[in-house]
Amino acid sequence: MVDLKDKDYVAIVQCHIVKERCSGYNCERAFNKRLGGFSAYPGDKAYRTLYLTCGGCCGRAVQRKLSNLTRRIKKQEGIEKDRIVVQLASCLTKDNFHSSPCPHLDYLKSLIVKLGLDICEDSYIDEKSEKRRKAGLYSAGN
Ligand code: SF4
Ligand code: SF4
C-alpha cells in the first residue's frame, strides 16, 4: 500500500490513443477534488502534478519519460524517487464505453517498477461506466 502522505509529486500517465481526443480535464478535476482514484490523497496537502501519456503502444516510452523526470527532478530540486508516485489513469486501467483497459498494462507496470517508482491505479471514474462494469456489461461479446 502506497503511503500518499509521504509523496509530493504525482505523475499521471494517460493512454496516448485516448488523449488524441481527450483533454484530460476529468482527470484534472478528479485530482483537484480528490475523487475516484484520487480519493486516498489527503485533501489538505498540495501536490505537484505532471500529466503525461504513455507515448503510444506498446507504452515503452513511459520508461524514457519517467526516467527523464526522475533524473531532472533530482538534479534540479533534490526530489528523490520515493517522493514520487505514478498514477495510472482510468483509460489504462478500466473498461469503459470508448475502450478496453490497456492490453499492455502489466508491461507498463513492470517498466515503472523497474524505475523504482510506486504505482497507484485509476483517476476519473465515471459513475455510469462504474455501474456498467459492476453489471458485467463490458465483458467480451457485449
Ligand atoms: S481517464 Fe478519462 S479524462 Fe483521464 S485522460 Fe483518460 S479518458 Fe481522459
Ligand atoms: S500502450 Fe496502452 S495506454 Fe499506451 S496507447 Fe497503447 S493502449 Fe493506450
PDB file of C-alpha atoms and ligand atoms in Angstrom:
ATOM      1  CA  MET A   1       0.000   0.000   0.000  1.00  0.00           C
ATOM      2  CA  VAL A   2       1.488   3.330  -1.070  1.00  0.00           C
ATOM      3  CA  ASP A   3       1.526   5.942   1.687  1.00  0.00           C
ATOM      4  CA  LEU A   4       0.388   9.030  -0.171  1.00  0.00           C
ATOM      5  CA  LYS A   5       1.180  11.327   2.728  1.00  0.00           C
ATOM      6  CA  ASP A   6       4.872  10.714   2.020  1.00  0.00           C
ATOM      7  CA  LYS A   7       4.564  11.704  -1.640  1.00  0.00           C
ATOM      8  CA  ASP A   8       4.990  15.204  -3.024  1.00  0.00           C
ATOM      9  CA  TYR A   9       4.860  14.646  -6.747  1.00  0.00           C
ATOM     10  CA  VAL A  10       2.224  12.808  -8.806  1.00  0.00           C
ATOM     11  CA  ALA A  11       2.947  11.714 -12.377  1.00  0.00           C
ATOM     12  CA  ILE A  12      -0.366  10.815 -14.013  1.00  0.00           C
ATOM     13  CA  VAL A  13       0.066   8.521 -17.009  1.00  0.00           C
ATOM     14  CA  GLN A  14      -2.739   8.558 -19.563  1.00  0.00           C
ATOM     15  CA  CYS A  15      -3.413   6.481 -22.678  1.00  0.00           C
ATOM     16  CA  HIS A  16      -1.812   8.117 -25.706  1.00  0.00           C
ATOM     17  CA  ILE A  17      -4.534   6.946 -28.085  1.00  0.00           C
ATOM     18  CA  VAL A  18      -7.353   8.194 -25.867  1.00  0.00           C
ATOM     19  CA  LYS A  19      -5.577  11.514 -25.360  1.00  0.00           C
ATOM     20  CA  GLU A  20      -5.818  12.195 -29.066  1.00  0.00           C
ATOM     21  CA  ARG A  21      -9.358  13.305 -28.340  1.00  0.00           C
ATOM     22  CA  CYS A  22      -9.447  13.811 -24.600  1.00  0.00           C
ATOM     23  CA  SER A  23      -8.159  16.962 -22.925  1.00  0.00           C
ATOM     24  CA  GLY A  24      -7.716  15.098 -19.654  1.00  0.00           C
ATOM     25  CA  TYR A  25      -9.985  17.583 -17.901  1.00  0.00           C
ATOM     26  CA  ASN A  26     -11.883  14.906 -15.988  1.00  0.00           C
ATOM     27  CA  CYS A  27      -8.607  13.548 -14.621  1.00  0.00           C
ATOM     28  CA  GLU A  28      -7.503  17.011 -13.558  1.00  0.00           C
ATOM     29  CA  ARG A  29     -10.854  17.713 -11.909  1.00  0.00           C
ATOM     30  CA  ALA A  30     -10.843  14.331 -10.137  1.00  0.00           C
ATOM     31  CA  PHE A  31      -7.425  15.087  -8.717  1.00  0.00           C
ATOM     32  CA  ASN A  32      -8.351  18.610  -7.716  1.00  0.00           C
ATOM     33  CA  LYS A  33     -11.461  17.379  -5.906  1.00  0.00           C
ATOM     34  CA  ARG A  34      -9.837  14.133  -4.703  1.00  0.00           C
ATOM     35  CA  LEU A  35     -12.434  11.963  -6.413  1.00  0.00           C
ATOM     36  CA  GLY A  36     -12.298   8.467  -7.889  1.00  0.00           C
ATOM     37  CA  GLY A  37      -8.768   7.080  -7.993  1.00  0.00           C
ATOM     38  CA  PHE A  38      -7.522  10.153  -6.152  1.00  0.00           C
ATOM     39  CA  SER A  39      -9.797   9.831  -3.137  1.00  0.00           C
ATOM     40  CA  ALA A  40      -6.979   8.479  -0.938  1.00  0.00           C
ATOM     41  CA  TYR A  41      -4.839  11.602  -1.425  1.00  0.00           C
ATOM     42  CA  PRO A  42      -5.092  13.903   1.600  1.00  0.00           C
ATOM     43  CA  GLY A  43      -7.148  16.934   0.587  1.00  0.00           C
ATOM     44  CA  ASP A  44      -5.114  19.343   2.677  1.00  0.00           C
ATOM     45  CA  LYS A  45      -1.800  18.530   1.031  1.00  0.00           C
ATOM     46  CA  ALA A  46      -0.617  20.436  -2.040  1.00  0.00           C
ATOM     47  CA  TYR A  47       0.949  18.042  -4.545  1.00  0.00           C
ATOM     48  CA  ARG A  48       2.865  18.863  -7.664  1.00  0.00           C
ATOM     49  CA  THR A  49       1.412  17.080 -10.698  1.00  0.00           C
ATOM     50  CA  LEU A  50       2.581  16.119 -14.152  1.00  0.00           C
ATOM     51  CA  TYR A  51       0.234  14.725 -16.789  1.00  0.00           C
ATOM     52  CA  LEU A  52       1.862  12.635 -19.494  1.00  0.00           C
ATOM     53  CA  THR A  53       0.876   9.936 -21.945  1.00  0.00           C
ATOM     54  CA  CYS A  54       2.429   6.524 -22.437  1.00  0.00           C
ATOM     55  CA  GLY A  55       3.703   7.676 -25.852  1.00  0.00           C
ATOM     56  CA  GLY A  56       1.630   5.134 -27.806  1.00  0.00           C
ATOM     57  CA  CYS A  57       1.515   1.337 -27.975  1.00  0.00           C
ATOM     58  CA  CYS A  58       3.270  -0.598 -26.561  1.00  0.00           C
ATOM     59  CA  GLY A  59       3.886   2.068 -23.933  1.00  0.00           C
ATOM     60  CA  ARG A  60       7.643   1.701 -23.934  1.00  0.00           C
ATOM     61  CA  ALA A  61       8.164   5.477 -23.920  1.00  0.00           C
ATOM     62  CA  VAL A  62       6.887   5.562 -20.339  1.00  0.00           C
ATOM     63  CA  GLN A  63      10.268   4.325 -19.213  1.00  0.00           C
ATOM     64  CA  ARG A  64      12.131   7.099 -21.025  1.00  0.00           C
ATOM     65  CA  LYS A  65       9.697   9.805 -19.957  1.00  0.00           C
ATOM     66  CA  LEU A  66       9.667   8.842 -16.295  1.00  0.00           C
ATOM     67  CA  SER A  67      13.384   8.280 -16.231  1.00  0.00           C
ATOM     68  CA  ASN A  68      13.813  11.790 -17.645  1.00  0.00           C
ATOM     69  CA  LEU A  69      11.544  13.086 -14.872  1.00  0.00           C
ATOM     70  CA  THR A  70      13.380  11.327 -12.042  1.00  0.00           C
ATOM     71  CA  ARG A  71      16.785  12.475 -13.281  1.00  0.00           C
ATOM     72  CA  ARG A  72      15.786  16.094 -13.798  1.00  0.00           C
ATOM     73  CA  ILE A  73      13.770  16.488 -10.650  1.00  0.00           C
ATOM     74  CA  LYS A  74      16.607  15.079  -8.569  1.00  0.00           C
ATOM     75  CA  LYS A  75      19.213  17.256 -10.227  1.00  0.00           C
ATOM     76  CA  GLN A  76      17.219  20.470 -10.091  1.00  0.00           C
ATOM     77  CA  GLU A  77      15.259  20.129  -6.875  1.00  0.00           C
ATOM     78  CA  GLY A  78      16.757  17.221  -4.979  1.00  0.00           C
ATOM     79  CA  ILE A  79      13.465  15.320  -5.106  1.00  0.00           C
ATOM     80  CA  GLU A  80      14.099  11.590  -4.748  1.00  0.00           C
ATOM     81  CA  LYS A  81      12.083   8.789  -6.342  1.00  0.00           C
ATOM     82  CA  ASP A  82      10.440   7.835  -3.083  1.00  0.00           C
ATOM     83  CA  ARG A  83       8.611  11.169  -3.057  1.00  0.00           C
ATOM     84  CA  ILE A  84       7.057  10.491  -6.468  1.00  0.00           C
ATOM     85  CA  VAL A  85       4.025   8.334  -7.216  1.00  0.00           C
ATOM     86  CA  VAL A  86       2.858   7.272 -10.666  1.00  0.00           C
ATOM     87  CA  GLN A  87      -0.913   7.226 -11.055  1.00  0.00           C
ATOM     88  CA  LEU A  88      -2.225   5.189 -13.969  1.00  0.00           C
ATOM     89  CA  ALA A  89      -5.305   6.916 -15.391  1.00  0.00           C
ATOM     90  CA  SER A  90      -8.591   5.059 -15.704  1.00  0.00           C
ATOM     91  CA  CYS A  91      -8.263   4.940 -19.509  1.00  0.00           C
ATOM     92  CA  LEU A  92      -5.388   2.492 -18.933  1.00  0.00           C
ATOM     93  CA  THR A  93      -6.843   0.556 -16.042  1.00  0.00           C
ATOM     94  CA  LYS A  94     -10.566   0.251 -16.694  1.00  0.00           C
ATOM     95  CA  ASP A  95     -13.084  -0.933 -19.237  1.00  0.00           C
ATOM     96  CA  ASN A  96     -15.408   1.816 -20.390  1.00  0.00           C
ATOM     97  CA  PHE A  97     -17.685   2.763 -23.226  1.00  0.00           C
ATOM     98  CA  HIS A  98     -14.923   4.015 -25.509  1.00  0.00           C
ATOM     99  CA  SER A  99     -12.216   1.447 -24.907  1.00  0.00           C
ATOM    100  CA  SER A 100     -10.947  -1.606 -23.071  1.00  0.00           C
ATOM    101  CA  PRO A 101      -8.155  -1.418 -20.496  1.00  0.00           C
ATOM    102  CA  CYS A 102      -4.661  -1.124 -21.912  1.00  0.00           C
ATOM    103  CA  PRO A 103      -3.556  -4.507 -23.276  1.00  0.00           C
ATOM    104  CA  HIS A 104      -0.007  -3.649 -22.187  1.00  0.00           C
ATOM    105  CA  LEU A 105      -0.882  -2.721 -18.621  1.00  0.00           C
ATOM    106  CA  ASP A 106       1.323  -5.338 -16.958  1.00  0.00           C
ATOM    107  CA  TYR A 107       4.227  -4.394 -19.209  1.00  0.00           C
ATOM    108  CA  LEU A 108       3.812  -0.718 -18.371  1.00  0.00           C
ATOM    109  CA  LYS A 109       3.717  -1.503 -14.680  1.00  0.00           C
ATOM    110  CA  SER A 110       6.870  -3.582 -14.976  1.00  0.00           C
ATOM    111  CA  LEU A 111       8.695  -0.648 -16.594  1.00  0.00           C
ATOM    112  CA  ILE A 112       7.623   1.692 -13.808  1.00  0.00           C
ATOM    113  CA  VAL A 113       8.565  -0.782 -11.070  1.00  0.00           C
ATOM    114  CA  LYS A 114      11.955  -1.195 -12.724  1.00  0.00           C
ATOM    115  CA  LEU A 115      12.480   2.561 -12.319  1.00  0.00           C
ATOM    116  CA  GLY A 116      11.862   2.181  -8.592  1.00  0.00           C
ATOM    117  CA  LEU A 117       8.644   4.207  -8.578  1.00  0.00           C
ATOM    118  CA  ASP A 118       5.451   3.464  -6.664  1.00  0.00           C
ATOM    119  CA  ILE A 119       2.243   2.969  -8.642  1.00  0.00           C
ATOM    120  CA  CYS A 120      -1.409   3.717  -7.911  1.00  0.00           C
ATOM    121  CA  GLU A 121      -4.318   2.983 -10.217  1.00  0.00           C
ATOM    122  CA  ASP A 122      -7.350   4.866 -11.558  1.00  0.00           C
ATOM    123  CA  SER A 123      -8.168   8.522 -11.941  1.00  0.00           C
ATOM    124  CA  TYR A 124     -11.542   9.862 -13.071  1.00  0.00           C
ATOM    125  CA  ILE A 125     -14.268   7.301 -12.501  1.00  0.00           C
ATOM    126  CA  ASP A 126     -17.473   7.829 -14.400  1.00  0.00           C
ATOM    127  CA  GLU A 127     -20.480   6.724 -12.331  1.00  0.00           C
ATOM    128  CA  LYS A 128     -22.396   5.286 -15.287  1.00  0.00           C
ATOM    129  CA  SER A 129     -19.377   3.308 -16.503  1.00  0.00           C
ATOM    130  CA  GLU A 130     -18.743   2.011 -12.975  1.00  0.00           C
ATOM    131  CA  LYS A 131     -22.336   0.711 -12.814  1.00  0.00           C
ATOM    132  CA  ARG A 132     -21.954  -0.936 -16.191  1.00  0.00           C
ATOM    133  CA  ARG A 133     -18.632  -2.526 -15.159  1.00  0.00           C
ATOM    134  CA  LYS A 134     -20.226  -3.921 -11.999  1.00  0.00           C
ATOM    135  CA  ALA A 135     -23.097  -5.309 -14.060  1.00  0.00           C
ATOM    136  CA  GLY A 136     -20.554  -7.016 -16.360  1.00  0.00           C
ATOM    137  CA  LEU A 137     -21.748  -5.082 -19.398  1.00  0.00           C
ATOM    138  CA  TYR A 138     -18.248  -4.535 -20.748  1.00  0.00           C
ATOM    139  CA  SER A 139     -17.251  -8.206 -20.745  1.00  0.00           C
ATOM    140  CA  ALA A 140     -16.379  -9.883 -24.057  1.00  0.00           C
ATOM    141  CA  GLY A 141     -19.214 -10.050 -26.531  1.00  0.00           C
ATOM    142  CA  ASN A 142     -21.130  -7.056 -25.124  1.00  0.00           C
TER     143      ASN A 142
HETATM  144  S1  SF4 B   1      -9.116   8.844 -17.615  1.00  0.00           S
HETATM  145 FE1  SF4 B   1     -10.668   9.870 -18.827  1.00  0.00          FE
HETATM  146  S2  SF4 B   1     -10.297  12.045 -18.542  1.00  0.00           S
HETATM  147 FE2  SF4 B   1      -8.457  10.985 -17.898  1.00  0.00          FE
HETATM  148  S3  SF4 B   1      -7.152  11.004 -19.735  1.00  0.00           S
HETATM  149 FE3  SF4 B   1      -8.271   9.079 -19.674  1.00  0.00          FE
HETATM  150  S4  SF4 B   1     -10.081   9.407 -20.949  1.00  0.00           S
HETATM  151 FE4  SF4 B   1      -9.230  11.420 -20.425  1.00  0.00          FE
HETATM  152  S1  SF4 B   2       0.110   1.145 -24.584  1.00  0.00           S
HETATM  153 FE1  SF4 B   2      -1.881   1.107 -23.587  1.00  0.00          FE
HETATM  154  S2  SF4 B   2      -2.069   3.104 -22.657  1.00  0.00           S
HETATM  155 FE2  SF4 B   2      -0.499   3.268 -24.243  1.00  0.00          FE
HETATM  156  S3  SF4 B   2      -1.546   3.881 -26.147  1.00  0.00           S
HETATM  157 FE3  SF4 B   2      -1.453   1.660 -26.131  1.00  0.00          FE
HETATM  158  S4  SF4 B   2      -3.440   1.072 -25.212  1.00  0.00           S
HETATM  159 FE4  SF4 B   2      -3.089   3.229 -24.657  1.00  0.00          FE
END
